[in-house]
Amino acid sequence: MPESLLIRGGRLVDPIASIDALRDIRVSGIVLEIGEHLEAMSGEQVVDANGAIVSPGFIDMHVHLREPGEPQKERIETGTQAALRGGFSAIACMPNTSPALDDPASIESLLAAVAQRAHCRVYPIAAITRRREGEELCDLDALSEAGAVAFSDDGGWTRDARVMAEAAKAAAHLEAPLISHCEPEEAAAARDLLLALVSEKRWHLAHLSTRRALEMLLAARAQGARVSAEATPHHLLCTQEGAHANGTSTRVNPPLRSEDDARALREGVRDGAIDVLASDHAPHTAEEKKEGAPGFSGLEVAVGAYAAALPDLPLSRFIALLSANPARILNLEGGTLQPGRPADVTIFRDEPWRVDASSFVSLGTCTPFDGATLPRRVVATIVGGEVRYRA
Ligand SMILES: [Zn+2]
């Protein structure tokens, strides 16, 4: 039994347990007890959470960890350290690696590397088709067996509708959802929403970015499609109109949209149309960004940026979007802090801080939020009862 840890004096907000109150919480590998004014036991480590919010560990279900294949952009060590600094006790990583995560051996070797080098929990998302080329379906059963929590061809949206329909059929009996990385977004979303509707397969739309895609999502849901959706910090807050004039540094897929689209997304988060906040952490080297590589380093700014985009969002909903909901969609065991559950905890404060991308631990430092002042700051991230990050 690992030593226990007492998190004292914080405001515990756990939407699944319907708790929002000053509570102390004692953990080891799992949550041991929750109560008012718990006394520290002799020799017990105490984390003072006075004035802070204590929540189930955040989960980022859309991260590009770049391993295997592109260690100059990110490595398991740096990506998972960036996750901890951003308040994420767990991340799901995308399969657009080199080679792609398209067979059980690639999942197993990633998980072996994760066991040795990761600082937070990492759940692999496997490819839908071999080499993500959109032609030959992967063995989804075997991938699931090896540990894949979802399937996606990521940036290579599966163009052939027959292949995607086959994927929905092959994955019908699996818990793991299909994730559409829709490009071009509206046409892609329309097709995949139809496939979700007719196949009844559980589906997830990555980085939704337009009002029309959101409307189509709601229409499909109204007809019974089981589809969840996520929004990124940059699509919630940054727009084409507001983008810096220096071109390539604001390149991202899908691109930044109009103010009307961003407003629709923020409304979608507020009214429940969007289930998950996910960063789409997509680090590149400075050289690659100069050459126009699309994507931002997101993990270390995401929580502050979400809070900036959604200042009036109730705290319990903010936390559900970052913990309970991604845990439910990917069938992970986190997402709540009830006794017996994994002791993954995020502690944060509503306190402004200034982003300095040059201090990121991620190898990617391109973010539209560099220099911005954000209203919410992570102060500690605990994984399995261990304090892995403390500001
Ligand atoms: Zn992505």
Short mmCIF file of C-alpha atoms and ligand atoms in Angstrom, two decimals, residues 62 64 94 96 154-155 181 207 253 280 282, ligand 1:
data_model
loop_
_atom_site.label_atom_id
_atom_site.label_comp_id
_atom_site.label_asym_id
_atom_site.label_seq_id
_atom_site.Cartn_x
_atom_site.Cartn_y
_atom_site.Cartn_z
CA HIS A 62 -6.95 14.67 -28.12
CA HIS A 64 -0.44 14.27 -30.48
CA MET A 94 -3.58 10.07 -31.66
CA ASN A 96 -0.78 9.74 -36.75
CA ASP A 154 -6.81 11.47 -37.44
CA GLY A 155 -5.66 14.11 -39.97
CA HIS A 181 -11.20 14.18 -37.55
CA HIS A 207 -12.39 19.62 -32.81
CA ASN A 253 -6.50 22.22 -38.90
CA ASP A 280 -5.55 18.96 -29.92
CA ALA A 282 -0.05 19.29 -31.88
ZN ZN B 1 -5.51 16.21 -33.98
#
